[in-house]
Amino acid sequence: MPTNKNALTRYKYLDEMLSDRHHFYDIHDLTEKCNEKLIDAGFLEVSQRCIEKDINYLEYDPFYVEIERYRVNGHRYIRYKNPSFTIFRKELSEEESNLILEVLNTIGQFDGLAHFEWLDRFKTGLGLKKRPRIISFSNNPYLQNSNLLGVLFDNISNQVVIKLKYHTFTDKEAREIIFHPYLLKQYNNRWYLIGAADNDGKILNFALDRIDAVIALPEIKYKPCNEDLADRFEDIIGVTLYEDRDVEHILFWVSNRSKDYVGTKPIHGSQCQYKGEKDEEFRRQYPSFDEGAFFSIDCIPNYELIRELCSFGKELIVLSPSSIQDDIFNSIKSMFDSYSVVRI
């Protein structure tokens, strides 16, 4: 049995890929992926013939692994016959087991992760006992397609390309797109799938209630995200990013009634409340606002921003820029006109 570190490292990587049920690997893929990991670990590349020998070796003493060679669309792939098999098995310590149980117990209480059957099976296998709920997350129990959360989570975590069938509110027929999923994001009690289109790499988002079907395409090579998605959402409210728009410095006044609420629950992470000399300067500039407080945020305008600012009604007045002020004014005027028609 080869005992050198390079061989054991190859076995580790092959073990991970051969038990993977989310991707199709032929001998060329196994060689390429294994060499990528070897280089990252500081080892030399190996030949395809070497990988072939490694796989043949696993089928005999001392491992006796059942290797399955199967075909999909005329292409020959390789994997373990039993997906739960591994040649490396390590028992968890009591401390590790307790930590995992606590984490699973907390995640299991999150209503937004409903339909994660694997989580229930995992908890049962670890002997996790039921316990009273101590954390409650906001959740919309009537959200359409919430059952897709588990499917999409599985595809993202295993880096599987998918075909989305979806429709907009105005579509009469469903559309299709090949998609590389990266992130599930919740905003305003609604879930969104963030990822990249296969044809041009453009980052897009889809509300789960607009998705009609999700089809896994393991035969297509997954393209990892080359940017930090957390940074992408840093300058916006919600999920809609207009890449051709710049960050705006938005100054607004909030009444006494709502200033503490806005101060303790910022509209955006960049929010700043002005006090002292700056507050006095604004009061001289806007003498009609003799109470309340002045705030500012720096973000890229989008639909969610306007909706959020409008939600405070007369308790929040945007002072600048005029473009944001105009958007809110037009929204309020449109609402006024609509109510004028039906008001008795």
GROMACS .gro file of C-alpha atoms in nm:
model
  344
    1MET     CA    1   0.000   0.000   0.000
    2PRO     CA    2   0.144   0.340  -0.091
    3THR     CA    3   0.201   0.539   0.225
    4ASN     CA    4   0.355   0.859   0.096
    5LYS     CA    5   0.174   1.184   0.171
    6ASN     CA    6   0.104   1.262  -0.193
    7ALA     CA    7  -0.084   0.933  -0.242
    8LEU     CA    8  -0.291   0.975   0.078
    9THR     CA    9  -0.376   1.329  -0.029
   10ARG     CA   10  -0.495   1.202  -0.368
   11TYR     CA   11  -0.710   0.938  -0.197
   12LYS     CA   12  -0.871   1.206   0.018
   13TYR     CA   13  -0.964   1.420  -0.282
   14LEU     CA   14  -1.084   1.122  -0.486
   15ASP     CA   15  -1.291   1.003  -0.190
   16GLU     CA   16  -1.474   1.337  -0.181
   17MET     CA   17  -1.546   1.341  -0.554
   18LEU     CA   18  -1.644   0.975  -0.591
   19SER     CA   19  -1.909   1.012  -0.319
   20ASP     CA   20  -2.046   1.334  -0.472
   21ARG     CA   21  -2.400   1.288  -0.611
   22HIS     CA   22  -2.436   1.647  -0.728
   23HIS     CA   23  -2.178   1.640  -1.008
   24PHE     CA   24  -2.077   1.402  -1.286
   25TYR     CA   25  -1.703   1.324  -1.295
   26ASP     CA   26  -1.527   1.133  -1.570
   27ILE     CA   27  -1.161   1.032  -1.546
   28HIS     CA   28  -1.052   1.360  -1.703
   29ASP     CA   29  -1.253   1.563  -1.449
   30LEU     CA   30  -1.116   1.359  -1.159
   31THR     CA   31  -0.760   1.413  -1.281
   32GLU     CA   32  -0.811   1.787  -1.336
   33LYS     CA   33  -0.982   1.846  -1.000
   34CYS     CA   34  -0.732   1.632  -0.812
   35ASN     CA   35  -0.437   1.818  -0.965
   36GLU     CA   36  -0.593   2.155  -0.878
   37LYS     CA   37  -0.615   2.051  -0.513
   38LEU     CA   38  -0.264   1.897  -0.517
   39ILE     CA   39  -0.115   2.221  -0.648
   40ASP     CA   40  -0.302   2.422  -0.383
   41ALA     CA   41  -0.161   2.187  -0.118
   42GLY     CA   42   0.195   2.228  -0.252
   43PHE     CA   43   0.227   1.894  -0.434
   44LEU     CA   44   0.324   1.813  -0.792
   45GLU     CA   45   0.064   1.725  -1.056
   46VAL     CA   46   0.003   1.361  -1.146
   47SER     CA   47  -0.095   1.195  -1.474
   48GLN     CA   48  -0.436   1.059  -1.567
   49ARG     CA   49  -0.282   0.712  -1.561
   50CYS     CA   50  -0.187   0.768  -1.197
   51ILE     CA   51  -0.547   0.857  -1.107
   52GLU     CA   52  -0.671   0.549  -1.294
   53LYS     CA   53  -0.436   0.334  -1.086
   54ASP     CA   54  -0.554   0.505  -0.766
   55ILE     CA   55  -0.917   0.424  -0.848
   56ASN     CA   56  -0.831   0.063  -0.934
   57TYR     CA   57  -0.634   0.036  -0.610
   58LEU     CA   58  -0.938   0.148  -0.406
   59GLU     CA   59  -1.133  -0.151  -0.540
   60TYR     CA   60  -0.900  -0.400  -0.370
   61ASP     CA   61  -0.746  -0.475  -0.029
   62PRO     CA   62  -0.770  -0.298   0.213
   63PHE     CA   63  -1.059  -0.078   0.091
   64TYR     CA   64  -1.274  -0.304  -0.130
   65VAL     CA   65  -1.470  -0.008  -0.261
   66GLU     CA   66  -1.757  -0.072  -0.505
   67ILE     CA   67  -1.691   0.163  -0.796
   68GLU     CA   68  -1.977   0.237  -1.036
   69ARG     CA   69  -1.903   0.328  -1.397
   70TYR     CA   70  -2.217   0.465  -1.561
   71ARG     CA   71  -2.325   0.663  -1.867
   72VAL     CA   72  -2.524   0.986  -1.905
   73ASN     CA   73  -2.599   1.110  -2.257
   74GLY     CA   74  -2.339   0.869  -2.392
   75HIS     CA   75  -2.064   0.999  -2.160
   76ARG     CA   76  -1.891   0.766  -1.911
   77TYR     CA   77  -1.866   0.876  -1.547
   78ILE     CA   78  -1.726   0.724  -1.227
   79ARG     CA   79  -1.850   0.726  -0.865
   80TYR     CA   80  -1.894   0.517  -0.552
   81LYS     CA   81  -2.190   0.279  -0.581
   82ASN     CA   82  -2.280   0.373  -0.223
   83PRO     CA   83  -2.281   0.756  -0.189
   84SER     CA   84  -2.245   0.738   0.191
   85PHE     CA   85  -1.925   0.533   0.171
   86THR     CA   86  -1.592   0.689   0.263
   87ILE     CA   87  -1.247   0.546   0.322
   88PHE     CA   88  -1.186   0.813   0.584
   89ARG     CA   89  -1.407   0.801   0.890
   90LYS     CA   90  -1.349   0.995   1.211
   91GLU     CA   91  -1.565   0.970   1.521
   92LEU     CA   92  -1.682   1.299   1.669
   93SER     CA   93  -1.568   1.389   2.017
   94GLU     CA   94  -1.836   1.457   2.278
   95GLU     CA   95  -1.761   1.829   2.262
   96GLU     CA   96  -1.792   1.832   1.881
   97SER     CA   97  -2.114   1.632   1.895
   98ASN     CA   98  -2.271   1.866   2.151
   99LEU     CA   99  -2.174   2.171   1.945
  100ILE     CA  100  -2.329   2.025   1.627
  101LEU     CA  101  -2.646   1.934   1.814
  102GLU     CA  102  -2.682   2.289   1.942
  103VAL     CA  103  -2.629   2.440   1.598
  104LEU     CA  104  -2.879   2.202   1.434
  105ASN     CA  105  -3.131   2.264   1.708
  106THR     CA  106  -3.108   2.639   1.649
  107ILE     CA  107  -3.128   2.607   1.268
  108GLY     CA  108  -3.420   2.370   1.298
  109GLN     CA  109  -3.621   2.638   1.474
  110PHE     CA  110  -3.589   2.876   1.177
  111ASP     CA  111  -3.924   2.863   0.999
  112GLY     CA  112  -3.762   2.994   0.681
  113LEU     CA  113  -3.577   2.663   0.637
  114ALA     CA  114  -3.889   2.452   0.613
  115HIS     CA  115  -3.879   2.143   0.387
  116PHE     CA  116  -3.515   2.065   0.471
  117GLU     CA  117  -3.587   1.693   0.511
  118TRP     CA  118  -3.214   1.616   0.533
  119LEU     CA  119  -3.194   1.832   0.844
  120ASP     CA  120  -3.463   1.626   1.017
  121ARG     CA  121  -3.286   1.304   0.920
  122PHE     CA  122  -2.954   1.438   1.043
  123LYS     CA  123  -3.103   1.543   1.377
  124THR     CA  124  -3.265   1.201   1.418
  125GLY     CA  125  -2.939   1.024   1.336
  126LEU     CA  126  -2.756   1.226   1.601
  127GLY     CA  127  -3.024   1.156   1.859
  128LEU     CA  128  -3.125   1.520   1.894
  129LYS     CA  129  -3.410   1.556   2.139
  130LYS     CA  130  -3.694   1.804   2.102
  131ARG     CA  131  -3.664   2.119   2.307
  132PRO     CA  132  -3.876   2.433   2.356
  133ARG     CA  133  -3.827   2.706   2.099
  134ILE     CA  134  -3.605   2.985   2.232
  135ILE     CA  135  -3.547   3.180   1.907
  136SER     CA  136  -3.822   3.281   1.666
  137PHE     CA  137  -3.742   3.422   1.322
  138SER     CA  138  -3.975   3.630   1.107
  139ASN     CA  139  -4.136   3.419   0.837
  140ASN     CA  140  -4.418   3.441   0.586
  141PRO     CA  141  -4.602   3.104   0.610
  142TYR     CA  142  -4.804   3.185   0.295
  143LEU     CA  143  -4.499   3.252   0.074
  144GLN     CA  144  -4.536   3.072  -0.258
  145ASN     CA  145  -4.267   2.815  -0.349
  146SER     CA  146  -4.104   2.816  -0.004
  147ASN     CA  147  -4.046   2.444  -0.068
  148LEU     CA  148  -3.778   2.549  -0.318
  149LEU     CA  149  -3.555   2.678  -0.037
  150GLY     CA  150  -3.424   2.331   0.040
  151VAL     CA  151  -3.368   2.249  -0.328
  152LEU     CA  152  -3.185   2.575  -0.399
  153PHE     CA  153  -2.980   2.553  -0.079
  154ASP     CA  154  -2.866   2.208  -0.188
  155ASN     CA  155  -2.768   2.330  -0.536
  156ILE     CA  156  -2.577   2.632  -0.401
  157SER     CA  157  -2.388   2.440  -0.135
  158ASN     CA  158  -2.287   2.172  -0.387
  159GLN     CA  159  -2.214   2.423  -0.668
  160VAL     CA  160  -2.459   2.278  -0.918
  161VAL     CA  161  -2.572   2.469  -1.227
  162ILE     CA  162  -2.951   2.481  -1.266
  163LYS     CA  163  -3.212   2.557  -1.529
  164LEU     CA  164  -3.473   2.799  -1.396
  165LYS     CA  165  -3.821   2.815  -1.537
  166TYR     CA  166  -3.979   3.140  -1.421
  167HIS     CA  167  -4.229   3.409  -1.505
  168THR     CA  168  -4.273   3.777  -1.424
  169PHE     CA  169  -4.604   3.927  -1.317
  170THR     CA  170  -4.674   4.028  -1.678
  171ASP     CA  171  -4.558   3.709  -1.853
  172LYS     CA  172  -4.818   3.483  -2.014
  173GLU     CA  173  -4.564   3.206  -2.075
  174ALA     CA  174  -4.275   3.077  -1.865
  175ARG     CA  175  -3.918   3.174  -1.950
  176GLU     CA  176  -3.601   2.966  -1.907
  177ILE     CA  177  -3.245   3.050  -1.809
  178ILE     CA  178  -2.930   2.849  -1.733
  179PHE     CA  179  -2.818   2.981  -1.397
  180HIS     CA  180  -2.525   2.955  -1.156
  181PRO     CA  181  -2.682   2.998  -0.807
  182TYR     CA  182  -2.479   3.177  -0.536
  183LEU     CA  183  -2.699   3.307  -0.258
  184LEU     CA  184  -3.044   3.289  -0.099
  185LYS     CA  185  -3.137   3.628   0.045
  186GLN     CA  186  -3.442   3.728   0.244
  187TYR     CA  187  -3.584   4.078   0.227
  188ASN     CA  188  -3.919   4.203   0.353
  189ASN     CA  189  -4.044   3.848   0.427
  190ARG     CA  190  -3.967   3.738   0.071
  191TRP     CA  191  -3.690   3.507  -0.049
  192TYR     CA  192  -3.469   3.580  -0.350
  193LEU     CA  193  -3.221   3.365  -0.542
  194ILE     CA  194  -2.905   3.552  -0.644
  195GLY     CA  195  -2.673   3.413  -0.911
  196ALA     CA  196  -2.519   3.456  -1.256
  197ALA     CA  197  -2.661   3.390  -1.601
  198ASP     CA  198  -2.463   3.121  -1.783
  199ASN     CA  199  -2.447   3.307  -2.114
  200ASP     CA  200  -2.297   3.640  -2.000
  201GLY     CA  201  -2.219   3.605  -1.627
  202LYS     CA  202  -2.454   3.892  -1.535
  203ILE     CA  203  -2.566   3.884  -1.171
  204LEU     CA  204  -2.945   3.850  -1.148
  205ASN     CA  205  -3.202   3.789  -0.877
  206PHE     CA  206  -3.528   3.594  -0.887
  207ALA     CA  207  -3.806   3.601  -0.628
  208LEU     CA  208  -3.893   3.245  -0.528
  209ASP     CA  209  -4.263   3.303  -0.594
  210ARG     CA  210  -4.177   3.378  -0.959
  211ILE     CA  211  -3.990   3.047  -1.009
  212ASP     CA  212  -4.191   2.763  -1.165
  213ALA     CA  213  -3.928   2.487  -1.173
  214VAL     CA  214  -3.565   2.414  -1.084
  215ILE     CA  215  -3.378   2.150  -1.286
  216ALA     CA  216  -3.024   2.047  -1.186
  217LEU     CA  217  -2.765   2.040  -1.468
  218PRO     CA  218  -2.461   1.867  -1.316
  219GLU     CA  219  -2.310   1.813  -1.660
  220ILE     CA  220  -2.245   2.189  -1.694
  221LYS     CA  221  -1.932   2.322  -1.524
  222TYR     CA  222  -2.017   2.554  -1.234
  223LYS     CA  223  -1.864   2.902  -1.236
  224PRO     CA  224  -1.797   3.027  -0.880
  225CYS     CA  225  -1.881   3.387  -0.798
  226ASN     CA  226  -1.579   3.612  -0.851
  227GLU     CA  227  -1.705   3.892  -0.628
  228ASP     CA  228  -1.811   3.936  -0.267
  229LEU     CA  229  -2.190   3.946  -0.281
  230ALA     CA  230  -2.199   4.108   0.063
  231ASP     CA  231  -2.024   4.409  -0.094
  232ARG     CA  232  -2.278   4.408  -0.376
  233PHE     CA  233  -2.566   4.467  -0.135
  234GLU     CA  234  -2.376   4.711   0.086
  235ASP     CA  235  -2.487   5.019  -0.110
  236ILE     CA  236  -2.852   4.930  -0.160
  237ILE     CA  237  -3.171   4.860   0.031
  238GLY     CA  238  -3.330   4.529  -0.070
  239VAL     CA  239  -3.203   4.328  -0.366
  240THR     CA  240  -3.239   4.551  -0.676
  241LEU     CA  241  -2.904   4.689  -0.793
  242TYR     CA  242  -2.886   4.926  -1.090
  243GLU     CA  243  -2.522   4.903  -1.193
  244ASP     CA  244  -2.544   5.220  -1.401
  245ARG     CA  245  -2.644   5.433  -1.099
  246ASP     CA  246  -2.414   5.598  -0.846
  247VAL     CA  247  -2.440   5.620  -0.469
  248GLU     CA  248  -2.650   5.920  -0.362
  249HIS     CA  249  -2.614   6.119  -0.039
  250ILE     CA  250  -2.973   6.142   0.086
  251LEU     CA  251  -3.060   6.396   0.356
  252PHE     CA  252  -3.395   6.367   0.536
  253TRP     CA  253  -3.582   6.496   0.837
  254VAL     CA  254  -3.774   6.274   1.081
  255SER     CA  255  -4.041   6.393   1.325
  256ASN     CA  256  -4.019   6.362   1.702
  257ARG     CA  257  -4.267   6.079   1.681
  258SER     CA  258  -4.042   5.861   1.463
  259LYS     CA  259  -3.686   5.985   1.520
  260ASP     CA  260  -3.609   5.736   1.799
  261TYR     CA  261  -3.744   5.450   1.587
  262VAL     CA  262  -3.531   5.553   1.289
  263GLY     CA  263  -3.232   5.616   1.515
  264THR     CA  264  -3.242   5.268   1.669
  265LYS     CA  265  -3.348   5.084   1.351
  266PRO     CA  266  -3.145   5.245   1.070
  267ILE     CA  267  -3.294   5.256   0.723
  268HIS     CA  268  -2.948   5.173   0.580
  269GLY     CA  269  -2.612   5.080   0.728
  270SER     CA  270  -2.464   5.417   0.629
  271GLN     CA  271  -2.723   5.611   0.828
  272CYS     CA  272  -2.595   5.911   1.023
  273GLN     CA  273  -2.786   6.136   1.267
  274TYR     CA  274  -2.671   6.496   1.283
  275LYS     CA  275  -2.624   6.671   1.615
  276GLY     CA  276  -2.455   6.983   1.751
  277GLU     CA  277  -2.336   7.241   1.500
  278LYS     CA  278  -2.447   7.041   1.196
  279ASP     CA  279  -2.797   7.005   1.337
  280GLU     CA  280  -2.812   7.382   1.403
  281GLU     CA  281  -2.693   7.448   1.048
  282PHE     CA  282  -2.975   7.238   0.901
  283ARG     CA  283  -3.234   7.409   1.123
  284ARG     CA  284  -3.123   7.747   0.992
  285GLN     CA  285  -3.141   7.611   0.637
  286TYR     CA  286  -3.485   7.449   0.695
  287PRO     CA  287  -3.656   7.673   0.955
  288SER     CA  288  -3.995   7.499   0.920
  289PHE     CA  289  -3.848   7.190   1.088
  290ASP     CA  290  -3.805   7.319   1.445
  291GLU     CA  291  -3.829   6.976   1.608
  292GLY     CA  292  -3.742   6.619   1.512
  293ALA     CA  293  -3.396   6.520   1.383
  294PHE     CA  294  -3.190   6.525   1.064
  295PHE     CA  295  -3.043   6.206   0.918
  296SER     CA  296  -2.860   6.099   0.604
  297ILE     CA  297  -2.787   5.775   0.421
  298ASP     CA  298  -2.557   5.695   0.128
  299CYS     CA  299  -2.696   5.437  -0.111
  300ILE     CA  300  -2.791   5.365  -0.471
  301PRO     CA  301  -3.154   5.459  -0.547
  302ASN     CA  302  -3.392   5.175  -0.630
  303TYR     CA  303  -3.756   5.078  -0.590
  304GLU     CA  304  -3.703   4.941  -0.238
  305LEU     CA  305  -3.545   5.269  -0.120
  306ILE     CA  306  -3.839   5.481  -0.241
  307ARG     CA  307  -4.089   5.240  -0.089
  308GLU     CA  308  -3.906   5.242   0.245
  309LEU     CA  309  -3.889   5.623   0.260
  310CYS     CA  310  -4.257   5.653   0.161
  311SER     CA  311  -4.359   5.407   0.434
  312PHE     CA  312  -4.306   5.673   0.704
  313GLY     CA  313  -4.561   5.907   0.548
  314LYS     CA  314  -4.547   6.265   0.676
  315GLU     CA  315  -4.310   6.158   0.958
  316LEU     CA  316  -4.012   6.155   0.716
  317ILE     CA  317  -3.934   6.426   0.460
  318VAL     CA  318  -3.652   6.390   0.206
  319LEU     CA  319  -3.465   6.721   0.169
  320SER     CA  320  -3.211   6.623  -0.097
  321PRO     CA  321  -3.131   6.524  -0.364
  322SER     CA  322  -3.419   6.658  -0.571
  323SER     CA  323  -3.434   6.338  -0.782
  324ILE     CA  324  -3.525   6.126  -0.477
  325GLN     CA  325  -3.760   6.398  -0.353
  326ASP     CA  326  -3.933   6.400  -0.694
  327ASP     CA  327  -3.975   6.021  -0.692
  328ILE     CA  328  -4.143   6.033  -0.352
  329PHE     CA  329  -4.355   6.335  -0.444
  330ASN     CA  330  -4.480   6.163  -0.760
  331SER     CA  331  -4.555   5.844  -0.566
  332ILE     CA  332  -4.756   6.038  -0.307
  333LYS     CA  333  -4.937   6.239  -0.576
  334SER     CA  334  -5.029   5.921  -0.762
  335MET     CA  335  -5.166   5.774  -0.440
  336PHE     CA  336  -5.362   6.094  -0.370
  337ASP     CA  337  -5.514   6.087  -0.717
  338SER     CA  338  -5.616   5.725  -0.677
  339TYR     CA  339  -5.781   5.788  -0.340
  340SER     CA  340  -5.956   6.097  -0.475
  341VAL     CA  341  -6.144   5.877  -0.724
  342VAL     CA  342  -6.280   5.631  -0.467
  343ARG     CA  343  -6.310   5.852  -0.158
  344ILE     CA  344  -6.665   5.928  -0.060
   0.00000   0.00000   0.00000
